[in-house]
Coordinates of C-alpha atoms and ligand atoms in Angstrom, one line a residue:
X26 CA 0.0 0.0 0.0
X27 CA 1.2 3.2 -0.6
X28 CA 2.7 5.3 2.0
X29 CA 0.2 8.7 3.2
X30 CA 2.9 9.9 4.4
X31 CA 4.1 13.1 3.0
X32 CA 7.9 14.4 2.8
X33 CA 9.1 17.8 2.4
X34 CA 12.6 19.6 1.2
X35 CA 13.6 22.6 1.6
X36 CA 16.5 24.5 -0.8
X37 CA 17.9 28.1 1.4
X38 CA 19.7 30.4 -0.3
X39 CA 20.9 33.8 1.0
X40 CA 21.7 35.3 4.3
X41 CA 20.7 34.5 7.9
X42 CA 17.1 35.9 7.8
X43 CA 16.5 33.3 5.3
X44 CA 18.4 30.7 7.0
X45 CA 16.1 31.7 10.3
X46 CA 12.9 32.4 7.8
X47 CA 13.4 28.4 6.7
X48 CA 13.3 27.5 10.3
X49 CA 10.3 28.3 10.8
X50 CA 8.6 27.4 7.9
X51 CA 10.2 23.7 8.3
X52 CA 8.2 24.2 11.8
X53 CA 5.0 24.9 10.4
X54 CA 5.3 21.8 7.4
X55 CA 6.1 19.9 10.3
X56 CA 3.4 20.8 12.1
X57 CA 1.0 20.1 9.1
X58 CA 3.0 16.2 9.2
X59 CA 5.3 16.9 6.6
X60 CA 8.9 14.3 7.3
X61 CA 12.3 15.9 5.9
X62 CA 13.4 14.7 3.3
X63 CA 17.0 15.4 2.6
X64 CA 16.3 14.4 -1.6
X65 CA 14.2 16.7 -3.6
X66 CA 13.9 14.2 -5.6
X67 CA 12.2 12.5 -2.8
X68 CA 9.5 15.4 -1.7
X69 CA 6.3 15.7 -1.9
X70 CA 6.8 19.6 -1.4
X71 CA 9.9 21.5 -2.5
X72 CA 10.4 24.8 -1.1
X73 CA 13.1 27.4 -2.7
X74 CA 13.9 30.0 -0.4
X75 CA 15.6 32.2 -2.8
X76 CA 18.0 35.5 -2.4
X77 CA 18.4 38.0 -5.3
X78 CA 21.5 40.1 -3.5
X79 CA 23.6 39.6 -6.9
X80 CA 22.5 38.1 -10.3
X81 CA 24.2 34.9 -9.4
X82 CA 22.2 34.0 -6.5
X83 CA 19.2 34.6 -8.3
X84 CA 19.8 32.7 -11.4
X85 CA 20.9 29.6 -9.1
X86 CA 17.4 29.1 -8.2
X87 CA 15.7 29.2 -11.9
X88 CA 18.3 25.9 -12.3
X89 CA 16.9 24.4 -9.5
X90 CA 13.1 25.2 -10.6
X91 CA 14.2 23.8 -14.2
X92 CA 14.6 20.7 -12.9
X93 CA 11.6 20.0 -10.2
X94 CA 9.1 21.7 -13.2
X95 CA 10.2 18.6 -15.3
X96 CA 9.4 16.0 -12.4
X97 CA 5.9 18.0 -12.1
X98 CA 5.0 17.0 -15.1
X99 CA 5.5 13.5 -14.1
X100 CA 4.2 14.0 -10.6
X101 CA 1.4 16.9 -10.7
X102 CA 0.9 15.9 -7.1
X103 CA 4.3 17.6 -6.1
X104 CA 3.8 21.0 -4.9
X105 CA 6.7 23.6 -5.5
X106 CA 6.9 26.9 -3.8
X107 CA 9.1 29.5 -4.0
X108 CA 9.7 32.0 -1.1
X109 CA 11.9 34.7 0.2
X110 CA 13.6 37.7 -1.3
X111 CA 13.6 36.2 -5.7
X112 CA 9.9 35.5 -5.1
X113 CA 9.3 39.3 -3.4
X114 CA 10.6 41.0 -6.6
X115 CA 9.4 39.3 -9.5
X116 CA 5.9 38.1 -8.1
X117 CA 3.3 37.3 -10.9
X118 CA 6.1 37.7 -13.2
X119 CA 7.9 34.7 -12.0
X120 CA 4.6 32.3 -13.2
X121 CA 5.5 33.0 -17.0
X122 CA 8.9 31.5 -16.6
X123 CA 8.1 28.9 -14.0
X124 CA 4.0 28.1 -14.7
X125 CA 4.5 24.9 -13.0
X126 CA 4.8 26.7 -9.5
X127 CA 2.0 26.9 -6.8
X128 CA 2.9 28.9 -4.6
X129 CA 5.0 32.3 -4.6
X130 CA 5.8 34.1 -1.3
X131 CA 7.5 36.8 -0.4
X132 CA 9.8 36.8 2.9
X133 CA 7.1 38.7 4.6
X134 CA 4.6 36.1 4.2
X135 CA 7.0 33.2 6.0
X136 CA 4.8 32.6 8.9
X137 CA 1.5 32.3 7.0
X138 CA 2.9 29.3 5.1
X139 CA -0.1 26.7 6.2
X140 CA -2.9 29.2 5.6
X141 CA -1.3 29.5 2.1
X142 CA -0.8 25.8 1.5
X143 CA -4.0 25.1 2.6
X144 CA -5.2 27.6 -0.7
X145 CA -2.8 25.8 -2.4
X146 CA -4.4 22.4 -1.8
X147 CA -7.8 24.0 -2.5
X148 CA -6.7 24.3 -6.0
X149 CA -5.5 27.2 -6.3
X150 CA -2.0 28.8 -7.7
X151 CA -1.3 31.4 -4.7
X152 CA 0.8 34.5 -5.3
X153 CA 1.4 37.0 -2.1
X154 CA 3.9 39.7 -2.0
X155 CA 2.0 42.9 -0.7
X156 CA 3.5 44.1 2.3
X157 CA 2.1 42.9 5.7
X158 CA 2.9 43.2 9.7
X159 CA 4.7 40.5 10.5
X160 CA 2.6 38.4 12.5
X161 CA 4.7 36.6 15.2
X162 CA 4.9 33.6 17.8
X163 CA 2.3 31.4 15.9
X164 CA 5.1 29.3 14.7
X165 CA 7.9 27.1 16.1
X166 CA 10.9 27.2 14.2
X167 CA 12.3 23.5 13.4
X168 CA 15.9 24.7 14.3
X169 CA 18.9 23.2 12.1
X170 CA 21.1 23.3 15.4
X171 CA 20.2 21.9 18.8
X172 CA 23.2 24.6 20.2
X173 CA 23.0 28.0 18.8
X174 CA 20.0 30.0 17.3
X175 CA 19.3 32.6 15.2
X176 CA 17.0 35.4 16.8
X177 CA 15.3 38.4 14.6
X178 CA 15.1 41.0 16.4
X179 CA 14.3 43.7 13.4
X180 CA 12.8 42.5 9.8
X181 CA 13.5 44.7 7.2
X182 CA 15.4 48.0 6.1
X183 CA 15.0 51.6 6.1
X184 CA 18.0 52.6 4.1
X185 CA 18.3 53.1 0.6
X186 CA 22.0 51.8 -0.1
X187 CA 21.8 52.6 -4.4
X188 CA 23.2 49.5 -5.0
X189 CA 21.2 47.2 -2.6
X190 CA 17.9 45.0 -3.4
X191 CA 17.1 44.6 0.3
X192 CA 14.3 47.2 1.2
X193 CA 12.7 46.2 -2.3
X194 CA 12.2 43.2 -1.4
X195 CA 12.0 42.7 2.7
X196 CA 9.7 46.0 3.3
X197 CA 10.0 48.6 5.9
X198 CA 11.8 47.9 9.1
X199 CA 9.8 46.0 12.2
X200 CA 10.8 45.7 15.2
X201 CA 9.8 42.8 17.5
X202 CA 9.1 43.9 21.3
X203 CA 11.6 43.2 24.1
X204 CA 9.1 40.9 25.7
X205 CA 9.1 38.7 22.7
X206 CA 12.2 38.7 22.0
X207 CA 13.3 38.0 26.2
X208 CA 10.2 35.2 25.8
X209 CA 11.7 33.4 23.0
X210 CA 15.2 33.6 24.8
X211 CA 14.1 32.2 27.9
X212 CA 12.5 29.1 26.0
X213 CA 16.0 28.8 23.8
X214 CA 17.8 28.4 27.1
X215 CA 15.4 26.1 28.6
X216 CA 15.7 24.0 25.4
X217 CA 19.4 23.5 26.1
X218 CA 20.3 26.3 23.3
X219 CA 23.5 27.8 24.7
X220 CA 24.1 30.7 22.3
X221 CA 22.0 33.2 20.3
X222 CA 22.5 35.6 17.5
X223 CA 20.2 38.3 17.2
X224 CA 19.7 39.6 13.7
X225 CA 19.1 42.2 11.9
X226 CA 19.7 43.9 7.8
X227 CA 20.3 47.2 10.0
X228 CA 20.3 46.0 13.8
X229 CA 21.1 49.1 15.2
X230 CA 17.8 50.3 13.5
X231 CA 16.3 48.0 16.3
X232 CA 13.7 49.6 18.1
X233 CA 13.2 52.8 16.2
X234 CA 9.6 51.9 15.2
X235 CA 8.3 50.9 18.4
X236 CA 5.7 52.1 20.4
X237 CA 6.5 55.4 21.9
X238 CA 9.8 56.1 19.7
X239 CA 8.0 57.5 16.9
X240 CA 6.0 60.1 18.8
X241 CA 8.6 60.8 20.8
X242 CA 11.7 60.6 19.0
X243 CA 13.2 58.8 22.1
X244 CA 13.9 55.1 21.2
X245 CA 12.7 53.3 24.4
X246 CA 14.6 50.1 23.7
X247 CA 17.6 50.0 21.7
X248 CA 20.1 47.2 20.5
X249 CA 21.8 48.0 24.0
X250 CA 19.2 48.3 26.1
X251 CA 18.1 44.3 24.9
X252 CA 21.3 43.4 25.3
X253 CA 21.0 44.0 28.8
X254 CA 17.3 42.9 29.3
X255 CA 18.4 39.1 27.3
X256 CA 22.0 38.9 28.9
X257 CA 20.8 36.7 32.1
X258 CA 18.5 34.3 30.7
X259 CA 19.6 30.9 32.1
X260 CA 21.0 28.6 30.0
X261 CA 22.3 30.9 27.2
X262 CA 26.1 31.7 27.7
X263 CA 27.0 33.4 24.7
X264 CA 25.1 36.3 23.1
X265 CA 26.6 37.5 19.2
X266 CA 24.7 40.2 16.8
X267 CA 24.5 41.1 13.2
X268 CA 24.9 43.2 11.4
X269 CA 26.1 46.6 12.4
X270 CA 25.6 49.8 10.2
X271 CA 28.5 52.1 10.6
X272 CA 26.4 54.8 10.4
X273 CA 24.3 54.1 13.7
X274 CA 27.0 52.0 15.9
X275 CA 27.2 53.9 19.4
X276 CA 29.9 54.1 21.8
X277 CA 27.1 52.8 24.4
X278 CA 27.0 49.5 22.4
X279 CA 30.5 49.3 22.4
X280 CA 30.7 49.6 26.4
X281 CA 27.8 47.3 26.9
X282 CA 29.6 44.6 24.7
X283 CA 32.5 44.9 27.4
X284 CA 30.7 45.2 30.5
X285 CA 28.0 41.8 29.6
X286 CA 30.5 38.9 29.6
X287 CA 28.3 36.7 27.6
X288 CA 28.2 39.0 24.3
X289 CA 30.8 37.9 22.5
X290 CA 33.7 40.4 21.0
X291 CA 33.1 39.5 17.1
X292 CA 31.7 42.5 15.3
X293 CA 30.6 42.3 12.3
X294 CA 30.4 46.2 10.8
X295 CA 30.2 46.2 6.9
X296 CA 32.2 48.9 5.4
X297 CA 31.5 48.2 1.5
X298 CA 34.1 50.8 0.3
X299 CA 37.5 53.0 1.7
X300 CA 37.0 55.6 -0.3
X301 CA 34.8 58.5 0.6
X302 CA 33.5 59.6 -2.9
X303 CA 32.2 55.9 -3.2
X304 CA 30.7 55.6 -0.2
X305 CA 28.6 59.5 -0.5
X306 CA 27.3 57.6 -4.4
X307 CA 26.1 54.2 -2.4
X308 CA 24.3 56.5 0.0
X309 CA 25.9 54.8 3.2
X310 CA 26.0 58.2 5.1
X311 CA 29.0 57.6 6.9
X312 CA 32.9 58.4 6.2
X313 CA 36.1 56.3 5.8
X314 CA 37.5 58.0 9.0
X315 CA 34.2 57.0 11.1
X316 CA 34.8 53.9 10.2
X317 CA 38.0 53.9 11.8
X318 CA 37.4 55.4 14.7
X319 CA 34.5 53.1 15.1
X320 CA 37.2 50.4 15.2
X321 CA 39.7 52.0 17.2
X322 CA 36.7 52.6 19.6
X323 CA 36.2 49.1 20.0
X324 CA 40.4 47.7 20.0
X325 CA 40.4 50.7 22.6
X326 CA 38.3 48.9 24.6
X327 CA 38.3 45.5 23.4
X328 CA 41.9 44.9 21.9
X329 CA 41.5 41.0 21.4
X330 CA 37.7 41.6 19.4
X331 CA 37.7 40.1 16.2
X332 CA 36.1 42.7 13.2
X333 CA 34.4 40.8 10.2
X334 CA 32.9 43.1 7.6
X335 CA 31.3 43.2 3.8
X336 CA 32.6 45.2 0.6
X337 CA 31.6 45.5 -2.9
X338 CA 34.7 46.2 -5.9
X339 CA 33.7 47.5 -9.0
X340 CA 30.7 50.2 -7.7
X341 CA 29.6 52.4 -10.6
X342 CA 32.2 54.6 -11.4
X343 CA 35.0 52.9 -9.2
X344 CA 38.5 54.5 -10.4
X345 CA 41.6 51.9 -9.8
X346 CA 42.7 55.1 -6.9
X347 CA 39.6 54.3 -5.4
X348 CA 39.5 51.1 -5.6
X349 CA 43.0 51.6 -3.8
X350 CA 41.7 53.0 -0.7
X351 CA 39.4 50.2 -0.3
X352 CA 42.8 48.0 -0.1
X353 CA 44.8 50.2 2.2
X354 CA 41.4 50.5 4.7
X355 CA 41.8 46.1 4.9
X356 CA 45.5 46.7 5.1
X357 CA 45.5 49.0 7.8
X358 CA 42.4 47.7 9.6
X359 CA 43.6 44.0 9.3
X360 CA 40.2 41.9 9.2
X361 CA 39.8 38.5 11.0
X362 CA 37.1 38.0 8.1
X363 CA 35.8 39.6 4.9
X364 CA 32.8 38.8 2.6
X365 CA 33.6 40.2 -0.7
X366 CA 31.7 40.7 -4.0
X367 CA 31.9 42.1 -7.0
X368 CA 28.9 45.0 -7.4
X369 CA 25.9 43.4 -9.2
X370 CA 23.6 45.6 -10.5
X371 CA 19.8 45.3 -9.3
X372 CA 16.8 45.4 -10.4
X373 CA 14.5 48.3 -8.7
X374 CA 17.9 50.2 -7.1
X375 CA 19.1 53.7 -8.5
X376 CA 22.8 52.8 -9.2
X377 CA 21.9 50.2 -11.7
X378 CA 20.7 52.7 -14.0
X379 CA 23.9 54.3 -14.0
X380 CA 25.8 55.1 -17.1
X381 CA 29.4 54.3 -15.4
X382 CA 29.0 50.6 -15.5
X383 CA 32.0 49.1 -14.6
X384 CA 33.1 46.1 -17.5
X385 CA 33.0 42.6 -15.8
X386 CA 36.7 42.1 -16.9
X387 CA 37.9 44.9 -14.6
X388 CA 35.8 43.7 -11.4
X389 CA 36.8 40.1 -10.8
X390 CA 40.5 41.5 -11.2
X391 CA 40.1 43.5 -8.8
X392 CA 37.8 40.8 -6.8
X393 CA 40.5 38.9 -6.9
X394 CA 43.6 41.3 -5.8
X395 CA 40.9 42.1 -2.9
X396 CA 40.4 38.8 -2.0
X397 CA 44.5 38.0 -2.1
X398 CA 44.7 40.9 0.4
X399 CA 41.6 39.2 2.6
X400 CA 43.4 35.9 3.3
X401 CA 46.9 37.5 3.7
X402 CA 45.7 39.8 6.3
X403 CA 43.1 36.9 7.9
X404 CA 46.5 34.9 8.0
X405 CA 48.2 37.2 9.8
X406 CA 45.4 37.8 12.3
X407 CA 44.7 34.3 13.0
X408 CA 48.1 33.4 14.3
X409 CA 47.6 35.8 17.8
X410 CA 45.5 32.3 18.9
X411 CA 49.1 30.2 18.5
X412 CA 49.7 28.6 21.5
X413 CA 46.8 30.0 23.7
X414 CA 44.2 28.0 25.5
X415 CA 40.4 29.4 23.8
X416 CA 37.0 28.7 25.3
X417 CA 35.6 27.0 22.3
X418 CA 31.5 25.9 22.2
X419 CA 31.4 22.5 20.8
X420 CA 28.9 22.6 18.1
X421 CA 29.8 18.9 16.3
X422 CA 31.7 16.9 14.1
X423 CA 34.0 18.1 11.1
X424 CA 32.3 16.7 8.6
X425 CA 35.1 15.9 6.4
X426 CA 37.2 14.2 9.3
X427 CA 34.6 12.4 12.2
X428 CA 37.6 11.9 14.4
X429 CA 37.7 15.7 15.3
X430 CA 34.9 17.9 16.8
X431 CA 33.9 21.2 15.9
X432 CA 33.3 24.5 17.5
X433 CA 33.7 28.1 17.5
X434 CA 35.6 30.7 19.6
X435 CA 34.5 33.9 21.5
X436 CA 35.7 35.5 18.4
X437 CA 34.0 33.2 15.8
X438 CA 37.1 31.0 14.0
X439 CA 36.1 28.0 13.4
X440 CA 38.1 25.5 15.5
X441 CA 38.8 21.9 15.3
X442 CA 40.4 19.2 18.0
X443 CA 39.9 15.6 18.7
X444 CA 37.2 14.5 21.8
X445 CA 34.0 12.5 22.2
X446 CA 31.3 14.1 20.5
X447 CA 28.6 12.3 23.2
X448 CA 30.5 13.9 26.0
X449 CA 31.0 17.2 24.8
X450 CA 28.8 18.4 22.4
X451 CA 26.8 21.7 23.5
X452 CA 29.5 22.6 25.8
X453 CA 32.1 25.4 26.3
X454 CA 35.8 23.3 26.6
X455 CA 39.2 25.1 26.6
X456 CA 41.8 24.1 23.5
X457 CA 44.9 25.3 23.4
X458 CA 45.5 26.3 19.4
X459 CA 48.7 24.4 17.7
X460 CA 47.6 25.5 13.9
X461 CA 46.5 28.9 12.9
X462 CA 45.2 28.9 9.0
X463 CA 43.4 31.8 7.3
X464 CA 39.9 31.4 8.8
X465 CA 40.3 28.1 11.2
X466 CA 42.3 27.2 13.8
X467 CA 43.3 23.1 15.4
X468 CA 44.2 22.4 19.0
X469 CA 44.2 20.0 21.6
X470 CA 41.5 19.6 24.6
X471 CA 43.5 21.7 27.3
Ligands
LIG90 N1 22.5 45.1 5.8 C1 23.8 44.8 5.5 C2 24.1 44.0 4.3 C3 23.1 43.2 3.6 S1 23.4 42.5 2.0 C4 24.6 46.1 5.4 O1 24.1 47.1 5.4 O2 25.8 46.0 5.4 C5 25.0 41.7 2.3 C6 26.1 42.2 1.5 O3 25.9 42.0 0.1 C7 26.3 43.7 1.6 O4 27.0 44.1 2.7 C8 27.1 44.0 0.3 O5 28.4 43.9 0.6 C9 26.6 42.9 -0.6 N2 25.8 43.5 -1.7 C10 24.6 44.0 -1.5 N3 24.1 44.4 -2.7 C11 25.1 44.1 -3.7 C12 25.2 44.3 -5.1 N4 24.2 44.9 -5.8 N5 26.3 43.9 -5.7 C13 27.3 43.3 -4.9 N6 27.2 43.1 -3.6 C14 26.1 43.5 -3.0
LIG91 FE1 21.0 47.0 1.9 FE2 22.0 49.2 2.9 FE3 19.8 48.1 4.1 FE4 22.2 46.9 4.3 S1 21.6 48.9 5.1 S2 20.3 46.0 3.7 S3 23.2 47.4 2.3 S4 19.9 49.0 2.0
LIG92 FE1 19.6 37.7 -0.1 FE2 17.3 38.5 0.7 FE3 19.2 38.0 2.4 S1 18.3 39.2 -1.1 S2 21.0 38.4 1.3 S3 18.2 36.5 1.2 S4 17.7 39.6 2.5

């Protein structure tokens, strides 16, 4: 007889906030009795939670669709949904290419999955992108880790960055109260979770359109005042944050990072470009030389904190001077960690309709002389943990080598070192550090 029982897969591309959207949506289709299935080839329902930062991204996810469209037509039971940020900006659109999909939602529409599917299995092909309030706590995210957690604390983005897709595509900035927030905490560290990283496109935006800030122009809760209000919830030991707009980062955040031993000193403060002229034509609002005091504020304080940051080569209009101050700003700053890209221009955002178009040719050579610079300097930074002893949370095994366990430090390397999964996983051990490579470290148990 054949099986009622009804798999699910789910494909997430993009950045955290999709990582923590898919969460919760895996809750709800398990909810509904969905089983994962690890083979989309093996699912009942494929979900696509797409990301449309740079054209790469978002062509990744037509491949994907090619393929399951051609097992519809096999399987017309098979239901196939795209979400997240691809699904936001080309709505109805996306139906000509891809007629064979049921459902299209955009990220703001993550917790209403079953009310949608339900529509869906009513016989109809569902398409929902206007802009809602996020509606919260009627889901329970099925979390990919038993040991950390991500934590949105602020959906969406008020800035208009001329280069950047986000506020096209995840709306106007919400904040979720300090209550909920404290509330979901508390249950993470009754769980067993032992760390938590609240997120954010803009989290220093957090709290800006509460209750009360608007009419008063007072923010009654900021990213520092929840950093105090979540710091003692039992359970959790270590507290991290992303991502930081230089614009907004406060000295106050800087001293509460010190002062509350669980928040860990990793920063991650995109800068996108060294050179002033650049950064006025992306609209970021802030200067090279903030930027640097921003970090000298924190080494000040915090000498061992470990800086990770974002920046785009190639902008419109990007001379090779220019592009030169954005290598002496790693070179002097000296980054533990650096997403690069080359600038991708956007559908919907001003600076794509710019005439000073950079040829591909001349961005991934300079990509690439970026990226030389990245791992040179992450080298260099990474050997200050030779020899020490580093609190490390054990988060599981290397997958390419079960003999050694996993984990991360204060500062966010990635560490490895030999031990007993079943004893240790979930906990905070000490290893003192024998190998120092670009962005991971080895040691022994101390
Ligand atoms: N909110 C964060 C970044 C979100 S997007 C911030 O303000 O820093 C993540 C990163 O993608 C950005 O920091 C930027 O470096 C990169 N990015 C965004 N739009 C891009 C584009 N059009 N081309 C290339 N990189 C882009
Ligand atoms: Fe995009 Fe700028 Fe908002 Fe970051 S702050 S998400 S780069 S618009
Ligand atoms: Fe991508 Fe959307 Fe995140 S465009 S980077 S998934 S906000």
């Amino acid at each position: 007889m054949a099986s009622s029982q009804r798999y699910y897969h789910i494909t997430t591309f993009g950045c955290q906030m999709n990582k923590a959207d898919s969460e919760r949506m895996a809750g709800i289709l398990e909810n509904m009795g969905f089983i994962w299935s690890g083979d989309p080839d093996n699912a009942d329902l494929i979900l696509y939670n797409t990301c449309t930062i740079r054209d790469n991204a978002e062509q990744k996810v037509y491949s994907y669709l090619g393929r399951q469209s051609k097992r519809k037509h096999q399987n017309p039971s098979l239901t196939l949904v795209i979400s997240g940020c691809v699904a936001q900006q080309e709505g109805q659109k996306i139906l000509r290419r891809v007629p064979e999909l049921d459902l299209v939602m955009g990220p703001q529409h993550a917790n209403r999955l079953e009310d949608l599917l339900q529509q869906v299995f009513d016989g109809n092909q569902v398409v929902v992108t206007e802009p809602i309030h996020i509606v919260e706590d009627i889901t329970k995210p099925c979390r990919e880790s038993a040991i950390t957690a991500w934590v949105n604390i602020i959906y969406g983005c008020n800035e208009r960055c001329t280069y950047c897709v986000v506020p096209n595509v995840r709306g106007v900035e919400q904040s979720r109260t300090s209550q909920e927030i404290l509330r979901e905490i508390k249950v993470l560290g009754q769980q067993g979770y032992k760390e938590v990283t609240l997120l954010g496109q803009n989290i220093d935006a957090y709290g800006r359109d509460l209750p009360g800030a608007v009419e008063t122009g007072r923010y009654r809760h900021t990213l520092t005042d929840l950093l105090y209000t979540i710091h003692d919830v039992p359970g959790i030991e270590r507290i991290r944050f992303a991502t930081s707009h230089p614009r907004y980062f406060t000295e106050r955040l800087i001293v509460a990072c010190q002062e509350l031993s669980k928040v860990c000193e990793h920063f991650h403060i995109p800068f996108q470009s060294g050179d002033n002229e650049i950064l006025k034509a992306m609209k970021r609002g802030y200067t090279q030389e903030k930027y640097h005091r921003i970090i000298s504020n924190i080494r000040d304080r915090m000498p061992d904190a470990s800086i990770s940051a974002d920046a785009i080569v190639g902008f419109p209009g990007e001379t090779e001077k220019q592009f030169e101050k954005t290598l002496k700003l790693v070179a002097d700053i000296g980054f533990d960690q650096l997403n690069t890209a080359a600038y991708s221009p956007r559908p919907g955002t001003p600076a794509a309709l710019w005439e000073n178009q950079l040829s591909e040719d001349v961005k991934s050579e300079r990509l690439q002389r970026l990226n030389h610079l990245v791992a040179q300097k992450a080298t260099e930074r990474s050997q200050r943990y030779l020899g020490r002893i580093e609190k490390v949370l054990v988060e599981g095994q290397n997958p390419q080598d079960k003999t050694q366990l996993m984990g991360r430090t204060q500062g966010n390397r990635l560490t490895f070192f030999r031990g007993n999964i079943n004893q240790l996983k979930g906990q905070i051990v000490e290893v003192k550090i024998t190998e120092a490579r670009a962005f991971s470290l080895t040691g022994n148990l101390a």
